[in-house]
PDB file of C-alpha atoms in Angstrom:
ATOM      1  CA  MET A 270     -13.847   1.601  -1.590  1.00 93.00           C
ATOM      2  CA  ILE A 271     -12.314  -1.013  -3.897  1.00 96.00           C
ATOM      3  CA  GLY A 272      -9.319  -2.770  -2.359  1.00 97.00           C
ATOM      4  CA  LEU A 273      -6.440  -4.049  -4.460  1.00 97.00           C
ATOM      5  CA  CYS A 274      -4.525  -7.305  -4.149  1.00 98.00           C
ATOM      6  CA  THR A 275      -1.703  -8.973  -6.073  1.00 96.00           C
ATOM      7  CA  ASP A 276       0.915 -11.651  -5.509  1.00 95.00           C
ATOM      8  CA  SER A 277       4.639 -11.215  -4.978  1.00 93.00           C
ATOM      9  CA  ASN A 278       5.420 -12.544  -8.457  1.00 90.00           C
ATOM     10  CA  SER A 279       4.234  -9.127  -9.640  1.00 91.00           C
ATOM     11  CA  GLN A 280       7.439  -7.609  -8.286  1.00 90.00           C
ATOM     12  CA  ILE A 281       5.365  -4.560  -7.338  1.00 92.00           C
ATOM     13  CA  THR A 282       7.555  -1.845  -5.926  1.00 91.00           C
ATOM     14  CA  PRO A 283       6.998  -0.805  -2.322  1.00 92.00           C
ATOM     15  CA  GLU A 284       6.151   2.687  -3.602  1.00 93.00           C
ATOM     16  CA  LEU A 285       3.346   1.444  -5.866  1.00 93.00           C
ATOM     17  CA  ALA A 286       2.033  -0.878  -3.165  1.00 94.00           C
ATOM     18  CA  ARG A 287       1.842   2.065  -0.739  1.00 95.00           C
ATOM     19  CA  ARG A 288       0.396   4.478  -3.304  1.00 95.00           C
ATOM     20  CA  TYR A 289      -2.553   2.197  -4.052  1.00 95.00           C
ATOM     21  CA  ASP A 290      -2.721   0.424  -0.646  1.00 95.00           C
ATOM     22  CA  VAL A 291      -2.159  -2.953  -2.327  1.00 97.00           C
ATOM     23  CA  GLU A 292      -2.232  -6.141  -0.288  1.00 97.00           C
ATOM     24  CA  VAL A 293       0.620  -8.340  -1.594  1.00 97.00           C
ATOM     25  CA  VAL A 294       0.321 -12.091  -1.025  1.00 97.00           C
ATOM     26  CA  PRO A 295       3.737 -13.779  -1.010  1.00 96.00           C
ATOM     27  CA  LEU A 296       4.678 -16.855  -3.008  1.00 93.00           C
ATOM     28  CA  THR A 297       6.872 -19.410  -1.270  1.00 90.00           C
ATOM     29  CA  VAL A 298      10.451 -19.918  -2.408  1.00 89.00           C
ATOM     30  CA  THR A 299      11.961 -23.155  -1.094  1.00 88.00           C
ATOM     31  CA  ILE A 300      15.741 -23.286  -1.056  1.00 86.00           C
ATOM     32  CA  ASP A 301      17.373 -26.525   0.075  1.00 88.00           C
ATOM     33  CA  GLY A 302      14.215 -27.463   1.980  1.00 89.00           C
ATOM     34  CA  GLU A 303      13.776 -24.083   3.708  1.00 90.00           C
ATOM     35  CA  ALA A 304      10.438 -22.439   2.847  1.00 91.00           C
ATOM     36  CA  LEU A 305      10.694 -18.653   2.601  1.00 89.00           C
ATOM     37  CA  LEU A 306       7.958 -16.131   1.840  1.00 89.00           C
ATOM     38  CA  GLU A 307       8.958 -13.947  -1.089  1.00 90.00           C
ATOM     39  CA  GLY A 308       9.231 -10.312  -0.028  1.00 87.00           C
ATOM     40  CA  VAL A 309       8.866 -11.236   3.650  1.00 89.00           C
ATOM     41  CA  ASP A 310      11.584 -13.754   4.525  1.00 88.00           C
ATOM     42  CA  ILE A 311      13.700 -13.250   1.416  1.00 86.00           C
ATOM     43  CA  ASP A 312      14.120 -10.459  -1.111  1.00 85.00           C
ATOM     44  CA  ALA A 313      16.017 -10.358  -4.408  1.00 83.00           C
ATOM     45  CA  ASP A 314      19.301  -9.431  -2.721  1.00 84.00           C
ATOM     46  CA  GLY A 315      18.921 -12.280  -0.242  1.00 85.00           C
ATOM     47  CA  PHE A 316      18.145 -14.706  -3.036  1.00 83.00           C
ATOM     48  CA  TRP A 317      21.214 -13.720  -5.031  1.00 79.00           C
ATOM     49  CA  ALA A 318      23.403 -13.894  -1.924  1.00 84.00           C
ATOM     50  CA  ARG A 319      22.214 -17.467  -1.339  1.00 80.00           C
ATOM     51  CA  SER A 320      22.758 -18.240  -5.017  1.00 78.00           C
ATOM     52  CA  ALA A 321      26.343 -16.983  -4.848  1.00 78.00           C
ATOM     53  CA  ALA A 322      26.940 -19.108  -1.757  1.00 81.00           C
ATOM     54  CA  GLY A 323      25.491 -22.097  -3.605  1.00 79.00           C
ATOM     55  CA  PHE A 324      22.416 -24.186  -3.026  1.00 76.00           C
ATOM     56  CA  THR A 325      21.272 -27.562  -4.276  1.00 75.00           C
ATOM     57  CA  THR A 326      17.530 -27.255  -4.811  1.00 78.00           C
ATOM     58  CA  ILE A 327      15.089 -24.439  -5.390  1.00 81.00           C
ATOM     59  CA  SER A 328      11.396 -24.325  -6.136  1.00 83.00           C
ATOM     60  CA  THR A 329       8.494 -21.919  -5.890  1.00 86.00           C
ATOM     61  CA  SER A 330       4.898 -22.512  -4.930  1.00 89.00           C
ATOM     62  CA  ALA A 331       1.725 -20.496  -5.091  1.00 92.00           C
ATOM     63  CA  PRO A 332       0.206 -18.937  -1.992  1.00 94.00           C
ATOM     64  CA  SER A 333      -2.527 -20.962  -0.321  1.00 95.00           C
ATOM     65  CA  PRO A 334      -6.215 -20.085  -0.622  1.00 97.00           C
ATOM     66  CA  GLY A 335      -6.068 -19.245   3.086  1.00 96.00           C
ATOM     67  CA  GLN A 336      -3.373 -16.642   2.473  1.00 97.00           C
ATOM     68  CA  PHE A 337      -5.647 -14.999  -0.086  1.00 96.00           C
ATOM     69  CA  ALA A 338      -8.654 -15.175   2.230  1.00 97.00           C
ATOM     70  CA  SER A 339      -6.576 -13.433   4.914  1.00 97.00           C
ATOM     71  CA  ALA A 340      -5.493 -10.745   2.452  1.00 97.00           C
ATOM     72  CA  TYR A 341      -9.094 -10.101   1.400  1.00 98.00           C
ATOM     73  CA  GLU A 342     -10.149  -9.918   5.065  1.00 97.00           C
ATOM     74  CA  ALA A 343      -7.361  -7.383   5.735  1.00 97.00           C
ATOM     75  CA  LEU A 344      -8.612  -5.212   2.871  1.00 97.00           C
ATOM     76  CA  ALA A 345     -12.183  -5.430   4.190  1.00 97.00           C
ATOM     77  CA  ARG A 346     -10.967  -4.358   7.654  1.00 97.00           C
ATOM     78  CA  ARG A 347      -9.379  -1.306   5.994  1.00 96.00           C
ATOM     79  CA  GLY A 348     -12.749  -0.393   4.488  1.00 97.00           C
ATOM     80  CA  ALA A 349     -12.864  -2.204   1.155  1.00 97.00           C
ATOM     81  CA  THR A 350     -16.387  -3.113   0.074  1.00 97.00           C
ATOM     82  CA  GLU A 351     -15.053  -4.929  -3.028  1.00 97.00           C
ATOM     83  CA  VAL A 352     -11.638  -6.263  -4.028  1.00 97.00           C
ATOM     84  CA  LEU A 353      -9.864  -6.350  -7.379  1.00 97.00           C
ATOM     85  CA  SER A 354      -7.235  -9.097  -7.276  1.00 97.00           C
ATOM     86  CA  VAL A 355      -4.755  -9.188 -10.202  1.00 96.00           C
ATOM     87  CA  HIS A 356      -2.310 -12.091 -10.518  1.00 93.00           C
ATOM     88  CA  VAL A 357       0.382 -13.932 -12.444  1.00 88.00           C
ATOM     89  CA  SER A 358      -0.813 -15.911 -15.464  1.00 83.00           C
ATOM     90  CA  ALA A 359      -2.489 -19.258 -14.890  1.00 80.00           C
ATOM     91  CA  GLU A 360      -0.240 -20.579 -17.673  1.00 87.00           C
ATOM     92  CA  VAL A 361       2.789 -20.385 -15.381  1.00 84.00           C
ATOM     93  CA  SER A 362       1.378 -20.651 -11.857  1.00 88.00           C
ATOM     94  CA  SER A 363      -1.513 -22.027  -9.822  1.00 91.00           C
ATOM     95  CA  THR A 364      -1.694 -18.701  -7.963  1.00 93.00           C
ATOM     96  CA  ILE A 365      -4.847 -17.585  -9.784  1.00 93.00           C
ATOM     97  CA  GLU A 366      -6.725 -20.735  -8.729  1.00 95.00           C
ATOM     98  CA  ALA A 367      -5.699 -20.223  -5.092  1.00 96.00           C
ATOM     99  CA  ALA A 368      -6.923 -16.618  -5.309  1.00 96.00           C
ATOM    100  CA  ARG A 369     -10.278 -17.796  -6.681  1.00 96.00           C
ATOM    101  CA  VAL A 370     -10.692 -20.371  -3.920  1.00 97.00           C
ATOM    102  CA  GLY A 371      -9.688 -17.811  -1.274  1.00 96.00           C
ATOM    103  CA  ALA A 372     -12.225 -15.366  -2.710  1.00 96.00           C
ATOM    104  CA  GLY A 373     -14.954 -17.877  -1.909  1.00 96.00           C
ATOM    105  CA  SER A 374     -14.573 -17.190   1.802  1.00 94.00           C
ATOM    106  CA  ALA A 375     -13.920 -13.450   1.563  1.00 95.00           C
ATOM    107  CA  PRO A 376     -16.208 -11.112   3.494  1.00 95.00           C
ATOM    108  CA  VAL A 377     -16.607  -8.918   0.387  1.00 97.00           C
ATOM    109  CA  GLU A 378     -17.000  -9.553  -3.340  1.00 96.00           C
ATOM    110  CA  VAL A 379     -13.672 -10.309  -5.008  1.00 97.00           C
ATOM    111  CA  THR A 380     -13.030  -9.991  -8.735  1.00 96.00           C
ATOM    112  CA  VAL A 381     -10.001 -12.114  -9.658  1.00 97.00           C
ATOM    113  CA  VAL A 382      -8.089 -11.260 -12.845  1.00 95.00           C
ATOM    114  CA  ASP A 383      -5.621 -13.492 -14.654  1.00 92.00           C
ATOM    115  CA  SER A 384      -3.198 -10.899 -16.027  1.00 90.00           C
ATOM    116  CA  GLY A 385      -1.922 -13.305 -18.671  1.00 83.00           C
ATOM    117  CA  THR A 386       1.597 -12.159 -17.873  1.00 84.00           C
ATOM    118  CA  ALA A 387       4.261 -12.403 -15.167  1.00 81.00           C
ATOM    119  CA  SER A 388       6.638 -10.324 -13.092  1.00 85.00           C
ATOM    120  CA  PHE A 389       6.322  -6.548 -13.377  1.00 85.00           C
ATOM    121  CA  GLY A 390       3.817  -7.011 -16.219  1.00 86.00           C
ATOM    122  CA  VAL A 391       1.344  -8.017 -13.478  1.00 90.00           C
ATOM    123  CA  SER A 392       2.124  -4.796 -11.594  1.00 90.00           C
ATOM    124  CA  PHE A 393       1.664  -2.809 -14.765  1.00 92.00           C
ATOM    125  CA  ALA A 394      -1.800  -4.339 -15.256  1.00 94.00           C
ATOM    126  CA  LEU A 395      -2.701  -3.583 -11.632  1.00 95.00           C
ATOM    127  CA  TRP A 396      -1.314  -0.048 -11.923  1.00 95.00           C
ATOM    128  CA  GLU A 397      -3.485   0.705 -14.944  1.00 95.00           C
ATOM    129  CA  ALA A 398      -6.539  -0.703 -13.163  1.00 96.00           C
ATOM    130  CA  ALA A 399      -5.754   1.340 -10.033  1.00 96.00           C
ATOM    131  CA  GLU A 400      -5.536   4.524 -12.086  1.00 96.00           C
ATOM    132  CA  ALA A 401      -8.862   3.696 -13.724  1.00 96.00           C
ATOM    133  CA  LEU A 402     -10.395   3.252 -10.266  1.00 96.00           C
ATOM    134  CA  ARG A 403      -8.984   6.628  -9.199  1.00 95.00           C
ATOM    135  CA  CYS A 404     -10.700   8.170 -12.219  1.00 96.00           C
ATOM    136  CA  GLY A 405     -14.051   6.681 -11.211  1.00 96.00           C
ATOM    137  CA  ALA A 406     -14.169   3.324 -12.992  1.00 95.00           C
ATOM    138  CA  GLY A 407     -16.032   0.480 -11.328  1.00 94.00           C
ATOM    139  CA  VAL A 408     -14.435  -2.818 -10.387  1.00 95.00           C
ATOM    140  CA  HIS A 409     -15.565  -4.634 -13.561  1.00 96.00           C
ATOM    141  CA  ALA A 410     -14.258  -1.909 -15.879  1.00 96.00           C
ATOM    142  CA  ALA A 411     -10.968  -1.854 -13.956  1.00 95.00           C
ATOM    143  CA  ALA A 412     -10.765  -5.656 -14.225  1.00 95.00           C
ATOM    144  CA  GLU A 413     -11.167  -5.423 -17.992  1.00 96.00           C
ATOM    145  CA  ILE A 414      -8.414  -2.800 -18.113  1.00 94.00           C
ATOM    146  CA  ALA A 415      -6.112  -5.038 -16.059  1.00 93.00           C
ATOM    147  CA  ALA A 416      -6.786  -8.023 -18.327  1.00 92.00           C
ATOM    148  CA  SER A 417      -6.290  -6.073 -21.545  1.00 90.00           C
ATOM    149  CA  THR A 418      -3.149  -4.372 -20.216  1.00 88.00           C
ATOM    150  CA  GLY A 419      -1.682  -7.724 -19.240  1.00 85.00           C
ATOM    151  CA  ALA A 420      -2.584  -9.211 -22.617  1.00 83.00           C
ATOM    152  CA  SER A 421      -0.809  -6.391 -24.449  1.00 79.00           C
ATOM    153  CA  THR A 422       2.290  -6.399 -22.232  1.00 79.00           C
ATOM    154  CA  GLY A 423       5.312  -8.317 -23.432  1.00 71.00           C
ATOM    155  CA  ASN A 424       7.901  -9.816 -21.125  1.00 63.00           C
ATOM    156  CA  VAL A 425      11.483 -10.632 -21.917  1.00 58.00           C
ATOM    157  CA  PHE A 426      13.450 -12.635 -19.402  1.00 55.00           C
ATOM    158  CA  VAL A 427      17.205 -12.919 -19.406  1.00 55.00           C
ATOM    159  CA  LEU A 428      18.606 -15.729 -17.321  1.00 57.00           C
ATOM    160  CA  ALA A 429      21.910 -15.059 -15.646  1.00 61.00           C
ATOM    161  CA  SER A 430      22.362 -18.796 -15.325  1.00 62.00           C
ATOM    162  CA  MET A 431      20.534 -21.731 -16.870  1.00 61.00           C
ATOM    163  CA  HIS A 432      21.297 -23.892 -13.826  1.00 60.00           C
ATOM    164  CA  LEU A 433      18.697 -21.995 -11.752  1.00 57.00           C
ATOM    165  CA  ALA A 434      15.976 -22.760 -14.285  1.00 58.00           C
ATOM    166  CA  ARG A 435      17.036 -26.409 -14.330  1.00 61.00           C
ATOM    167  CA  ARG A 436      17.141 -26.629 -10.510  1.00 55.00           C
ATOM    168  CA  GLY A 437      13.712 -25.048 -10.257  1.00 52.00           C
ATOM    169  CA  GLY A 438      12.194 -27.495 -12.735  1.00 54.00           C
ATOM    170  CA  ARG A 439      11.459 -24.876 -15.401  1.00 50.00           C
ATOM    171  CA  LEU A 440      13.672 -26.602 -18.014  1.00 50.00           C
TER     172      LEU A 440
END
């Protein structure tokens, strides 16, 4: 069995994560010095509630290699003999490097894919790869599908407020 992994930047829906038994590794969102795991300690509604209440500083950071190693171990315990790990673009995050380092201590072979995209585009790439696996593709063919899907997926982001991008250091 080929296990699937992604990061919380993918914004994968709970339904898709359940359908494909995806292990989701959370990024850290730090708000006014409080570190919160995305999708675990804070969700989108919680973020926007804090935003409405006002905060001074916000930043995000990639998961640690250890978090990825733990995710790969969890997939192996569930029967995965290989893992396909699809993540947010290296151009915008160090997540992919952490996944690669974490793969070095995994109990099974891990193929890490830089989707070349962000947000739900990452989920879309993983979704296409998961469907290919269901149809009998091997891990390397599915990885190629994920990479090509990510490369051909466009993202448009609309900021509700420029101050969040400034506070987070993106501008």
